[in-house]
Tab-separated table of C-alpha atoms and ligand atoms in Angstrom:
chain	number	residue	atom	x	y	z
A	1	MET	CA	-47.408	88.771	-93.846
A	2	PHE	CA	-44.505	89.504	-92.152
A	3	GLY	CA	-43.877	93.349	-90.434
A	4	LYS	CA	-40.197	93.074	-89.838
A	5	VAL	CA	-37.329	90.712	-91.376
A	6	LEU	CA	-33.943	90.554	-90.560
A	7	ILE	CA	-31.163	89.988	-93.294
A	8	ALA	CA	-28.900	87.500	-92.264
A	9	ASN	CA	-26.340	88.783	-94.419
A	10	ARG	CA	-24.126	91.706	-96.275
A	11	GLY	CA	-23.312	93.317	-99.860
A	12	GLU	CA	-25.412	93.454	-102.921
A	13	ILE	CA	-27.545	90.192	-101.114
A	14	ALA	CA	-28.622	92.389	-98.087
A	15	LEU	CA	-29.403	94.938	-100.681
A	16	ARG	CA	-31.566	92.491	-102.535
A	17	VAL	CA	-33.566	91.215	-100.253
A	18	HIS	CA	-33.762	94.614	-98.517
A	19	ARG	CA	-35.654	95.972	-101.728
A	20	ALA	CA	-38.053	92.966	-102.098
A	21	CYS	CA	-39.112	93.619	-98.351
A	22	GLN	CA	-39.610	97.603	-99.412
A	23	GLU	CA	-41.735	97.033	-102.045
A	24	MET	CA	-43.677	94.303	-99.881
A	25	GLY	CA	-43.744	97.258	-96.992
A	26	ILE	CA	-42.084	95.357	-95.027
A	27	ARG	CA	-39.573	96.531	-92.587
A	28	THR	CA	-35.745	95.662	-92.442
A	29	VAL	CA	-33.220	94.837	-89.667
A	30	ALA	CA	-29.774	94.607	-91.271
A	31	VAL	CA	-26.833	93.218	-89.318
A	32	HIS	CA	-23.131	94.106	-89.031
A	33	SER	CA	-20.079	93.640	-88.184
A	34	THR	CA	-17.894	96.482	-87.090
A	35	ALA	CA	-16.246	96.292	-90.504
A	36	ASP	CA	-19.280	97.221	-92.507
A	37	ALA	CA	-20.769	100.122	-89.810
A	38	SER	CA	-20.867	102.358	-93.335
A	39	ALA	CA	-21.746	99.482	-96.057
A	40	MET	CA	-24.728	100.251	-98.173
A	41	HIS	CA	-26.712	97.510	-96.332
A	42	VAL	CA	-26.577	99.027	-93.218
A	43	ARG	CA	-27.305	102.675	-94.837
A	44	LEU	CA	-30.641	101.486	-96.454
A	45	ALA	CA	-32.304	99.114	-93.424
A	46	ASP	CA	-34.550	100.369	-91.068
A	47	GLU	CA	-32.788	99.330	-88.558
A	48	SER	CA	-29.110	98.092	-87.680
A	49	VAL	CA	-27.599	96.051	-85.033
A	50	CYS	CA	-23.645	95.050	-84.933
A	51	ILE	CA	-23.092	91.418	-84.563
A	52	GLY	CA	-19.263	91.364	-83.861
A	53	PRO	CA	-15.573	92.073	-84.864
A	54	PRO	CA	-14.762	91.634	-88.465
A	55	PRO	CA	-14.292	87.828	-88.981
A	56	ALA	CA	-17.318	86.112	-90.484
A	57	ARG	CA	-17.029	83.461	-87.607
A	58	ASP	CA	-17.880	85.824	-85.126
A	59	SER	CA	-20.207	88.379	-86.784
A	60	TYR	CA	-22.384	86.484	-89.643
A	61	LEU	CA	-21.729	83.333	-88.579
A	62	ASN	CA	-22.567	84.158	-85.011
A	63	THR	CA	-26.115	82.482	-84.721
A	64	ALA	CA	-26.137	83.774	-80.885
A	65	ALA	CA	-26.032	87.410	-81.794
A	66	ILE	CA	-28.107	87.061	-84.583
A	67	LEU	CA	-30.986	85.706	-83.066
A	68	SER	CA	-30.588	88.310	-80.076
A	69	ALA	CA	-30.988	91.100	-82.725
A	70	ALA	CA	-34.017	89.668	-84.347
A	71	ALA	CA	-35.192	89.162	-80.624
A	72	ILE	CA	-34.749	93.112	-79.897
A	73	THR	CA	-35.606	94.622	-83.100
A	74	GLY	CA	-39.037	92.083	-82.744
A	75	ALA	CA	-38.495	90.561	-86.644
A	76	ASP	CA	-41.184	87.994	-87.450
A	77	ALA	CA	-38.611	86.697	-89.939
A	78	ILE	CA	-35.207	85.908	-90.962
A	79	HIS	CA	-33.738	85.925	-94.467
A	80	PRO	CA	-29.981	84.309	-94.578
A	81	GLY	CA	-29.268	85.404	-98.415
A	82	TYR	CA	-26.542	83.194	-99.728
A	83	GLY	CA	-23.373	81.921	-98.571
A	84	PHE	CA	-23.010	82.338	-94.579
A	85	LEU	CA	-25.607	80.776	-92.572
A	86	SER	CA	-28.099	80.454	-95.303
A	87	GLU	CA	-27.608	76.402	-95.712
A	88	ASN	CA	-26.806	75.683	-91.809
A	89	ALA	CA	-30.000	73.228	-90.744
A	90	ARG	CA	-29.409	73.501	-87.534
A	91	PHE	CA	-29.034	77.542	-88.141
A	92	ALA	CA	-32.719	77.302	-89.190
A	93	GLU	CA	-33.982	75.006	-86.655
A	94	MET	CA	-33.079	77.605	-84.012
A	95	VAL	CA	-34.332	80.429	-85.886
A	96	GLU	CA	-37.772	78.105	-85.787
A	97	ALA	CA	-36.964	77.400	-81.894
A	98	HIS	CA	-37.650	81.098	-81.188
A	99	GLY	CA	-40.564	81.284	-82.638
A	100	LEU	CA	-39.757	82.989	-86.191
A	101	ALA	CA	-39.711	82.239	-89.859
A	102	PHE	CA	-36.505	80.927	-91.822
A	103	ILE	CA	-37.290	82.433	-95.221
A	104	GLY	CA	-35.808	79.528	-96.636
A	105	PRO	CA	-36.477	75.530	-97.293
A	106	SER	CA	-37.315	73.167	-94.017
A	107	PRO	CA	-34.283	71.899	-91.348
A	108	GLU	CA	-34.502	68.695	-92.759
A	109	HIS	CA	-34.387	68.975	-96.084
A	110	ILE	CA	-30.871	71.820	-96.292
A	111	ARG	CA	-29.610	68.443	-93.908
A	112	MET	CA	-30.660	65.793	-96.785
A	113	MET	CA	-29.291	68.031	-99.071
A	114	GLY	CA	-26.069	68.869	-97.539
A	115	ASP	CA	-25.158	65.440	-97.474
A	116	LYS	CA	-24.379	64.797	-101.153
A	117	VAL	CA	-25.124	61.082	-101.325
A	118	ALA	CA	-28.225	61.508	-99.482
A	119	ALA	CA	-29.417	63.741	-101.971
A	120	LYS	CA	-28.363	61.324	-104.531
A	121	GLU	CA	-30.340	58.301	-103.176
A	122	ALA	CA	-33.660	60.734	-103.384
A	123	MET	CA	-33.082	61.824	-106.569
A	124	ARG	CA	-32.527	58.320	-107.617
A	125	ARG	CA	-35.822	56.997	-105.853
A	126	LEU	CA	-38.023	59.933	-107.205
A	127	GLY	CA	-36.694	59.236	-110.815
A	128	VAL	CA	-34.386	61.870	-111.330
A	129	PRO	CA	-31.331	61.020	-114.166
A	130	LEU	CA	-27.817	60.552	-112.401
A	131	VAL	CA	-24.300	60.429	-113.362
A	132	PRO	CA	-23.239	56.535	-112.740
A	133	GLY	CA	-21.903	55.869	-110.081
A	134	SER	CA	-21.746	53.945	-106.835
A	135	PRO	CA	-25.202	53.246	-104.909
A	136	GLY	CA	-24.254	55.112	-101.760
A	137	ALA	CA	-21.246	55.989	-99.985
A	138	LEU	CA	-17.946	53.437	-100.770
A	139	SER	CA	-17.595	50.889	-97.668
A	140	SER	CA	-13.987	50.351	-98.943
A	141	LEU	CA	-11.015	50.304	-101.188
A	142	GLU	CA	-12.309	46.775	-102.730
A	143	GLU	CA	-16.335	48.441	-103.497
A	144	ALA	CA	-14.467	51.234	-105.506
A	145	ARG	CA	-12.497	48.913	-107.595
A	146	ALA	CA	-15.722	46.954	-108.861
A	147	VAL	CA	-18.034	50.577	-108.854
A	148	ALA	CA	-14.785	51.919	-111.709
A	149	ALA	CA	-14.885	48.633	-112.725
A	150	ASP	CA	-18.937	48.436	-113.995
A	151	VAL	CA	-18.949	52.159	-114.849
A	152	GLY	CA	-15.983	52.482	-116.854
A	153	TYR	CA	-12.620	54.815	-116.028
A	154	PRO	CA	-11.855	57.948	-115.589
A	155	VAL	CA	-13.735	58.626	-112.330
A	156	LEU	CA	-14.379	60.939	-109.571
A	157	ILE	CA	-13.963	59.973	-105.846
A	158	LYS	CA	-15.892	62.858	-104.009
A	159	ALA	CA	-17.148	63.938	-100.703
A	160	ALA	CA	-20.230	63.312	-99.354
A	161	ALA	CA	-20.180	66.246	-97.354
A	162	GLY	CA	-18.459	68.389	-99.801
A	163	GLY	CA	-20.197	70.296	-102.793
A	164	GLY	CA	-18.627	72.728	-105.320
A	165	GLY	CA	-16.155	71.509	-105.878
A	166	ARG	CA	-14.096	70.910	-102.375
A	167	GLY	CA	-12.621	67.552	-102.003
A	168	MET	CA	-12.986	65.831	-105.509
A	169	LYS	CA	-9.873	63.032	-106.911
A	170	VAL	CA	-9.818	61.833	-110.343
A	171	ALA	CA	-8.276	58.570	-111.252
A	172	ARG	CA	-7.912	57.606	-114.756
A	173	GLY	CA	-7.381	54.382	-114.799
A	174	GLU	CA	-7.330	51.339	-112.117
A	175	ALA	CA	-3.831	52.703	-111.155
A	176	GLU	CA	-4.716	55.564	-109.871
A	177	LEU	CA	-7.896	54.633	-107.668
A	178	GLU	CA	-6.600	53.891	-104.821
A	179	GLU	CA	-4.338	56.261	-104.317
A	180	ALA	CA	-7.733	58.994	-104.808
A	181	TYR	CA	-9.657	56.898	-102.767
A	182	ARG	CA	-6.968	57.505	-99.751
A	183	VAL	CA	-6.530	60.892	-100.701
A	184	ALA	CA	-10.159	62.226	-100.907
A	185	ARG	CA	-11.071	60.550	-97.504
A	186	ALA	CA	-7.977	62.280	-95.435
A	187	GLU	CA	-8.813	65.164	-97.430
A	188	ALA	CA	-12.564	64.749	-96.333
A	189	ARG	CA	-12.166	64.398	-92.660
A	190	ALA	CA	-9.979	67.219	-92.262
A	191	ALA	CA	-12.131	69.510	-94.311
A	192	PHE	CA	-15.704	68.399	-92.821
A	193	GLY	CA	-14.846	66.080	-90.162
A	194	ASP	CA	-16.548	63.012	-92.241
A	195	ASP	CA	-14.490	61.035	-94.638
A	196	SER	CA	-17.413	59.392	-96.385
A	197	VAL	CA	-16.904	59.032	-100.396
A	198	TYR	CA	-19.048	58.309	-103.273
A	199	LEU	CA	-17.841	57.426	-106.755
A	200	GLU	CA	-18.991	58.687	-110.126
A	201	LYS	CA	-18.166	58.515	-113.707
A	202	TYR	CA	-15.848	61.557	-114.971
A	203	LEU	CA	-17.916	63.436	-117.377
A	204	ASP	CA	-14.425	64.944	-118.955
A	205	ARG	CA	-16.821	68.062	-121.019
A	206	PRO	CA	-19.955	68.560	-119.520
A	207	ARG	CA	-21.320	71.998	-119.424
A	208	HIS	CA	-23.079	73.292	-115.597
A	209	ILE	CA	-26.862	73.707	-115.834
A	210	GLU	CA	-29.087	74.442	-113.311
A	211	LEU	CA	-32.826	74.508	-112.778
A	212	GLN	CA	-34.474	77.013	-110.594
A	213	VAL	CA	-37.593	75.860	-108.278
A	214	LEU	CA	-40.176	77.212	-106.063
A	215	ALA	CA	-42.574	75.228	-103.909
A	216	ASP	CA	-44.953	76.468	-101.805
A	217	THR	CA	-46.506	74.830	-98.283
A	218	HIS	CA	-49.464	73.708	-100.271
A	219	GLY	CA	-48.076	71.357	-102.620
A	220	THR	CA	-47.492	73.373	-105.831
A	221	VAL	CA	-43.973	73.210	-107.101
A	222	VAL	CA	-43.066	75.103	-110.389
A	223	HIS	CA	-39.491	75.819	-112.192
A	224	PHE	CA	-38.345	79.026	-113.682
A	225	GLY	CA	-36.120	77.484	-116.497
A	226	GLU	CA	-32.249	76.961	-116.407
A	227	ARG	CA	-29.030	78.499	-115.988
A	228	ASP	CA	-25.959	77.687	-117.485
A	229	CYS	CA	-22.787	78.284	-114.967
A	230	SER	CA	-20.511	76.478	-117.571
A	231	LEU	CA	-18.042	79.543	-117.175
A	232	GLN	CA	-16.064	79.170	-113.899
A	233	ARG	CA	-12.462	79.248	-112.632
A	234	ARG	CA	-11.768	77.057	-110.017
A	235	HIS	CA	-15.857	76.527	-108.997
A	236	GLN	CA	-15.745	80.587	-108.838
A	237	LYS	CA	-18.635	81.421	-111.468
A	238	LEU	CA	-17.795	84.368	-113.803
A	239	VAL	CA	-20.478	84.724	-116.313
A	240	GLU	CA	-24.140	82.824	-115.868
A	241	GLU	CA	-26.796	83.053	-118.745
A	242	ALA	CA	-30.560	82.289	-118.738
A	243	GLY	CA	-31.477	80.105	-120.648
A	244	SER	CA	-28.504	77.923	-121.599
A	245	PRO	CA	-27.296	78.235	-125.536
A	246	ALA	CA	-27.278	74.236	-125.736
A	247	LEU	CA	-30.849	73.801	-125.021
A	248	SER	CA	-34.277	73.418	-126.734
A	249	ALA	CA	-37.483	74.289	-125.166
A	250	ALA	CA	-38.140	70.942	-125.220
A	251	GLU	CA	-35.094	69.843	-123.172
A	252	ARG	CA	-36.101	71.996	-120.784
A	253	ASP	CA	-39.355	71.149	-120.110
A	254	ALA	CA	-38.615	67.303	-120.140
A	255	LEU	CA	-36.447	67.926	-117.270
A	256	GLY	CA	-38.315	70.589	-115.277
A	257	GLY	CA	-41.488	67.928	-115.467
A	258	THR	CA	-39.404	65.576	-113.895
A	259	VAL	CA	-37.905	67.793	-111.617
A	260	THR	CA	-40.764	69.493	-109.934
A	261	ARG	CA	-43.102	66.112	-109.621
A	262	ALA	CA	-39.738	65.191	-107.509
A	263	LEU	CA	-39.343	67.658	-105.219
A	264	ALA	CA	-43.429	67.940	-104.868
A	265	GLU	CA	-42.942	64.353	-103.774
A	266	LEU	CA	-40.282	65.039	-101.321
A	267	GLY	CA	-42.217	67.929	-100.018
A	268	TYR	CA	-39.930	70.138	-100.589
A	269	ARG	CA	-40.639	74.472	-99.533
A	270	ASN	CA	-39.251	77.404	-100.861
A	271	ALA	CA	-36.437	78.026	-103.286
A	272	GLY	CA	-33.987	75.637	-104.257
A	273	THR	CA	-31.699	74.705	-107.332
A	274	LEU	CA	-30.631	71.243	-108.804
A	275	GLU	CA	-27.282	71.275	-110.403
A	276	PHE	CA	-27.159	68.416	-113.138
A	277	LEU	CA	-23.990	67.994	-115.701
A	278	TRP	CA	-25.187	68.078	-119.432
A	279	GLN	CA	-22.720	65.972	-121.886
A	280	ASP	CA	-24.041	64.234	-125.454
A	281	GLY	CA	-27.550	65.391	-125.238
A	282	ARG	CA	-27.884	63.706	-121.223
A	283	PHE	CA	-28.625	65.743	-118.288
A	284	ALA	CA	-27.271	63.940	-114.561
A	285	PHE	CA	-28.265	65.184	-111.314
A	286	ILE	CA	-25.056	66.007	-109.158
A	287	GLU	CA	-26.206	68.082	-106.087
A	288	MET	CA	-28.963	70.631	-105.106
A	289	ASN	CA	-28.758	73.652	-103.440
A	290	THR	CA	-31.185	74.675	-100.595
A	291	ARG	CA	-30.981	78.419	-100.875
A	292	LEU	CA	-31.140	81.605	-102.940
A	293	GLN	CA	-28.148	82.001	-105.910
A	294	VAL	CA	-26.038	84.788	-106.392
A	295	GLU	CA	-27.089	84.065	-110.122
A	296	HIS	CA	-30.691	84.114	-109.874
A	297	PRO	CA	-30.859	87.509	-111.688
A	298	VAL	CA	-31.062	86.083	-114.739
A	299	THR	CA	-33.910	83.970	-114.035
A	300	GLU	CA	-35.793	86.709	-112.918
A	301	MET	CA	-35.146	88.931	-116.108
A	302	VAL	CA	-36.180	85.951	-118.604
A	303	CYS	CA	-39.435	84.890	-116.293
A	304	GLY	CA	-40.684	88.168	-114.780
A	305	ILE	CA	-40.553	87.135	-111.089
A	306	ASP	CA	-39.323	88.344	-108.321
A	307	LEU	CA	-37.911	85.080	-106.634
A	308	VAL	CA	-37.305	86.655	-103.177
A	309	LYS	CA	-40.902	87.838	-103.363
A	310	GLU	CA	-41.713	85.055	-103.581
A	311	GLN	CA	-39.424	83.081	-100.844
A	312	ILE	CA	-40.856	85.749	-98.385
A	313	ARG	CA	-44.511	85.191	-99.376
A	314	ILE	CA	-44.036	81.234	-99.212
A	315	ALA	CA	-42.124	81.601	-95.815
A	316	ALA	CA	-45.201	83.346	-94.816
A	317	GLY	CA	-47.832	80.323	-95.880
A	318	GLU	CA	-49.551	82.187	-99.039
A	319	ARG	CA	-49.898	80.372	-101.834
A	320	LEU	CA	-48.190	80.739	-105.698
A	321	GLY	CA	-50.433	82.154	-107.330
A	322	TYR	CA	-49.995	80.564	-110.578
A	323	ARG	CA	-49.267	77.070	-112.622
A	324	GLN	CA	-46.393	75.836	-114.609
A	325	SER	CA	-48.226	76.770	-117.529
A	326	ASP	CA	-48.493	80.785	-116.494
A	327	ILE	CA	-44.606	81.069	-116.685
A	328	ARG	CA	-43.328	81.814	-119.857
A	329	PHE	CA	-39.739	82.830	-120.948
A	330	HIS	CA	-39.135	86.188	-122.339
A	331	GLY	CA	-35.234	86.507	-124.494
A	332	HIS	CA	-31.978	85.780	-122.879
A	333	ALA	CA	-30.132	87.113	-120.151
A	334	ILE	CA	-26.771	87.221	-118.754
A	335	GLU	CA	-24.941	88.369	-115.603
A	336	CYS	CA	-21.101	89.075	-114.881
A	337	ARG	CA	-19.576	88.699	-111.783
A	338	ILE	CA	-17.538	91.860	-111.017
A	339	THR	CA	-15.221	90.802	-108.667
A	340	ALA	CA	-12.509	93.263	-106.128
A	341	GLU	CA	-9.295	90.826	-107.874
A	342	ASP	CA	-6.805	90.876	-110.418
A	343	PRO	CA	-8.171	90.404	-113.947
A	344	GLU	CA	-5.147	88.159	-114.082
A	345	THR	CA	-4.046	86.685	-111.495
A	346	PHE	CA	-7.272	86.595	-109.628
A	347	ALA	CA	-5.241	87.860	-105.955
A	348	PRO	CA	-8.060	89.619	-103.974
A	349	CYS	CA	-8.037	93.707	-104.382
A	350	PRO	CA	-9.891	95.415	-101.158
A	351	GLY	CA	-9.474	99.055	-101.232
A	352	ARG	CA	-10.895	102.118	-101.376
A	353	VAL	CA	-13.418	102.824	-104.546
A	354	THR	CA	-13.079	106.094	-105.825
A	355	THR	CA	-15.169	106.498	-108.673
A	356	TYR	CA	-18.100	103.909	-109.056
A	357	HIS	CA	-20.820	104.400	-111.858
A	358	ALA	CA	-22.952	102.204	-112.369
A	359	PRO	CA	-24.276	101.496	-116.182
A	360	GLY	CA	-27.889	102.034	-117.452
A	361	GLY	CA	-30.200	102.031	-119.660
A	362	LEU	CA	-33.274	99.287	-121.281
A	363	GLY	CA	-32.113	96.039	-120.115
A	364	VAL	CA	-29.562	97.172	-117.916
A	365	ARG	CA	-29.284	96.171	-114.099
A	366	VAL	CA	-26.973	96.669	-111.683
A	367	ASP	CA	-26.874	94.846	-108.305
A	368	SER	CA	-24.163	95.826	-105.759
A	369	ALA	CA	-23.648	97.786	-102.798
A	370	LEU	CA	-21.053	99.490	-103.907
A	371	TYR	CA	-20.957	103.606	-104.093
A	372	SER	CA	-17.800	106.283	-104.654
A	373	GLY	CA	-15.701	105.920	-101.580
A	374	TYR	CA	-16.570	103.268	-100.153
A	375	ALA	CA	-13.605	101.138	-99.153
A	376	VAL	CA	-14.197	96.931	-99.695
A	377	PRO	CA	-13.164	95.377	-96.514
A	378	PRO	CA	-10.325	92.429	-97.096
A	379	HIS	CA	-12.383	90.173	-94.982
A	380	TYR	CA	-14.864	88.787	-97.368
A	381	ASP	CA	-15.925	87.166	-100.623
A	382	SER	CA	-14.488	89.938	-103.490
A	383	LEU	CA	-18.189	90.095	-105.226
A	384	VAL	CA	-18.814	94.227	-105.458
A	385	ALA	CA	-21.328	94.126	-108.184
A	386	LYS	CA	-23.675	92.189	-110.421
A	387	LEU	CA	-23.872	93.243	-114.245
A	388	VAL	CA	-27.293	91.758	-115.508
A	389	VAL	CA	-28.773	91.936	-118.954
A	390	HIS	CA	-31.671	91.091	-120.510
A	391	GLY	CA	-32.232	91.022	-124.466
A	392	ALA	CA	-34.911	89.761	-126.843
A	393	THR	CA	-32.517	87.325	-128.315
A	394	ARG	CA	-29.001	86.331	-126.893
A	395	ALA	CA	-26.943	88.356	-129.656
A	396	GLU	CA	-28.997	91.831	-128.254
A	397	ALA	CA	-28.126	90.260	-124.907
A	398	ILE	CA	-24.259	90.017	-125.734
A	399	ALA	CA	-24.560	93.548	-127.768
A	400	ARG	CA	-26.409	95.190	-124.224
A	401	LEU	CA	-23.489	93.498	-121.865
A	402	ARG	CA	-20.237	94.869	-124.692
A	403	ARG	CA	-22.221	98.529	-123.979
A	404	ALA	CA	-23.075	98.026	-120.295
A	405	LEU	CA	-19.251	96.990	-119.847
A	406	ASP	CA	-18.250	100.042	-121.013
A	407	GLU	CA	-19.921	102.440	-119.466
A	408	MET	CA	-19.164	100.423	-115.971
A	409	VAL	CA	-16.409	102.186	-113.579
A	410	VAL	CA	-15.118	100.950	-110.641
A	411	ASP	CA	-11.629	103.199	-110.406
A	412	GLY	CA	-9.479	103.158	-107.312
A	413	ILE	CA	-9.297	98.670	-107.005
A	414	ARG	CA	-8.685	96.404	-109.735
A	415	THR	CA	-11.448	94.329	-111.072
A	416	THR	CA	-12.419	91.996	-113.172
A	417	LEU	CA	-14.382	94.028	-115.779
A	418	PRO	CA	-11.290	93.941	-118.135
A	419	LEU	CA	-11.752	90.078	-117.976
A	420	HIS	CA	-15.441	90.111	-118.622
A	421	ARG	CA	-15.008	92.590	-122.064
A	422	ALA	CA	-12.155	90.169	-123.242
A	423	ILE	CA	-14.860	87.193	-122.530
A	424	VAL	CA	-17.366	89.027	-124.080
A	425	ASP	CA	-15.182	89.493	-127.332
A	426	ASP	CA	-14.612	86.039	-127.626
A	427	PRO	CA	-15.550	84.422	-130.842
A	428	GLU	CA	-15.989	81.325	-128.873
A	429	PHE	CA	-18.246	82.603	-126.381
A	430	ARG	CA	-20.458	84.497	-128.558
A	431	ARG	CA	-20.917	80.888	-130.741
A	432	GLY	CA	-21.965	79.984	-126.991
A	433	ASP	CA	-19.500	76.947	-127.876
A	434	TYR	CA	-18.321	76.253	-124.305
A	435	THR	CA	-17.917	73.684	-121.445
A	436	ILE	CA	-17.129	73.911	-117.563
A	437	HIS	CA	-12.843	73.795	-118.724
A	438	TRP	CA	-13.500	76.342	-121.417
A	439	LEU	CA	-12.375	79.441	-118.889
A	440	GLU	CA	-10.220	77.952	-117.211
A	441	ARG	CA	-8.059	77.924	-120.746
A	442	PHE	CA	-9.068	81.732	-121.924
A	443	VAL	CA	-7.702	82.749	-118.726
A	444	ALA	CA	-4.425	80.796	-119.233
A	445	ARG	CA	-4.042	82.014	-122.741
A	446	ARG	CA	-4.710	85.490	-122.141
A	447	ARG	CA	-1.645	85.429	-119.655
A	448	ALA	CA	0.349	83.819	-121.944
A	449	GLU	CA	-0.346	86.482	-124.801
B	1	MV4	C1	-18.435	66.031	-111.720
B	1	MV4	C2	-17.386	66.542	-112.715
B	1	MV4	C3	-17.294	65.294	-113.860
B	1	MV4	N1	-17.607	64.086	-113.613
B	1	MV4	N2	-19.187	64.879	-111.503
B	1	MV4	C4	-17.547	70.263	-109.476
B	1	MV4	C5	-18.141	71.271	-108.239
B	1	MV4	C6	-19.288	69.984	-107.839
B	1	MV4	N3	-20.644	70.970	-107.773
B	1	MV4	C7	-19.046	69.022	-109.148
B	1	MV4	N4	-17.943	68.744	-110.226
B	1	MV4	C8	-17.715	68.648	-110.863
B	1	MV4	N5	-18.164	67.160	-110.855
B	1	MV4	C9	-18.795	63.848	-112.513
B	1	MV4	N6	-19.261	62.764	-112.274
B	1	MV4	C10	-16.938	67.884	-112.907
B	1	MV4	C11	-17.279	68.646	-112.294
B	1	MV4	C12	-16.547	70.172	-112.360
B	1	MV4	C13	-17.650	71.013	-112.205
B	1	MV4	C14	-18.787	70.854	-112.442
B	1	MV4	C15	-19.797	72.146	-112.492
B	1	MV4	C16	-18.764	73.257	-112.841
B	1	MV4	C17	-17.813	73.416	-112.841
B	1	MV4	C18	-16.672	72.257	-112.610
B	1	MV4	C19	-15.351	72.404	-112.586
B	1	MV4	C20	-14.617	70.970	-112.614
B	1	MV4	C21	-15.158	70.033	-112.207
């Protein structure tokens, strides 16, 4: 097992990885920008190294500075967290070229899944259901017309190098196709330096359901069930649940079986998440994320497994000590992402937190790097706390969430806490009756009142 792990991240996720390391007897190295010198992840780590000025490209994305920090501190491995360098295949290669372990998938698999066309082709070959669409990247407008006529309108043009909602254009009929094709290509070229695009039938009211998997380097692949991440606004998730209020255990088992067989065939390793759209009782794969995700705690709460410890054990070459049949799902978990943003306009609200009080009690978990007196810097993501609750049933989890949201205090800055309280009180949310479009409309309705 590793003696020392460098955590190439900040905020609550750096803390999350630190906690797993501590419990495993592994020392930790924090890296930080000058803006984060007094951040909680720096305070808790065994050692810390300043890697540059506030802008992320000069610090948390500065691969040379991070690799130097690993060398001078004698770290054995690097955990990238999520965001920043977590899905950068070249960084994973550099880490391995320096004789360190990258706590994540192989560079080849990171690269494959970063190319959304290659990811879909791999999943199709392995028998995972897809959204109907072009067999690969589109080679011409004529091909786009032919595929669209075949699958039927409306259709979506997506960037091969995109993902997470960037570079998508809808065409509701043939008259809109040429414009969508041209704009999508131009935007993809500007954003990613790659104008490859592909086409899919547009699903108009899906849920966003993702499946958590782990694979060791000895051929065992297991899944930890699904998360329902439909409650998002502009591709930023606000609330996530495990399991999905819409799925049966039989649907989860069937999907899990298909996916674990596919990833075993692919030789995938470490943690991964497969994203699906679910509509009319059918799953369609859209993308795979080759990292730990922000919302992983809801899965941990229902499975009773520490996913970060498992990632570290896998990277050290250990075997998963269990099979799929050993993984059981207990109760229901919900996460609220609390951000330093105006709860109506979503404008970022960095600044000093005068009072921070975290809720507690049975079934309540708070992953946060906040403390009273902490100044939320303006340079990074606005996530300040993840409030995660677990209950024996979804109803109990909701009651517990309402109570915990009432206890929680973040004073001095505006946060999305009031919005989370309103969501939890909404009858449709309580019934689990929502799609990916629900939150956008909910926010608009609240602002109109
Ligand atoms: C789609 C779709 C409808 N039909 N693909 C957006 C993010 C990216 N991961 C894929 N996305 C979508 N792909 C087809 N064929 C609708 C979305 C989408 C979405 C997906 C998941 C969660 C929130 C979303 C919000 C808007 C659009």
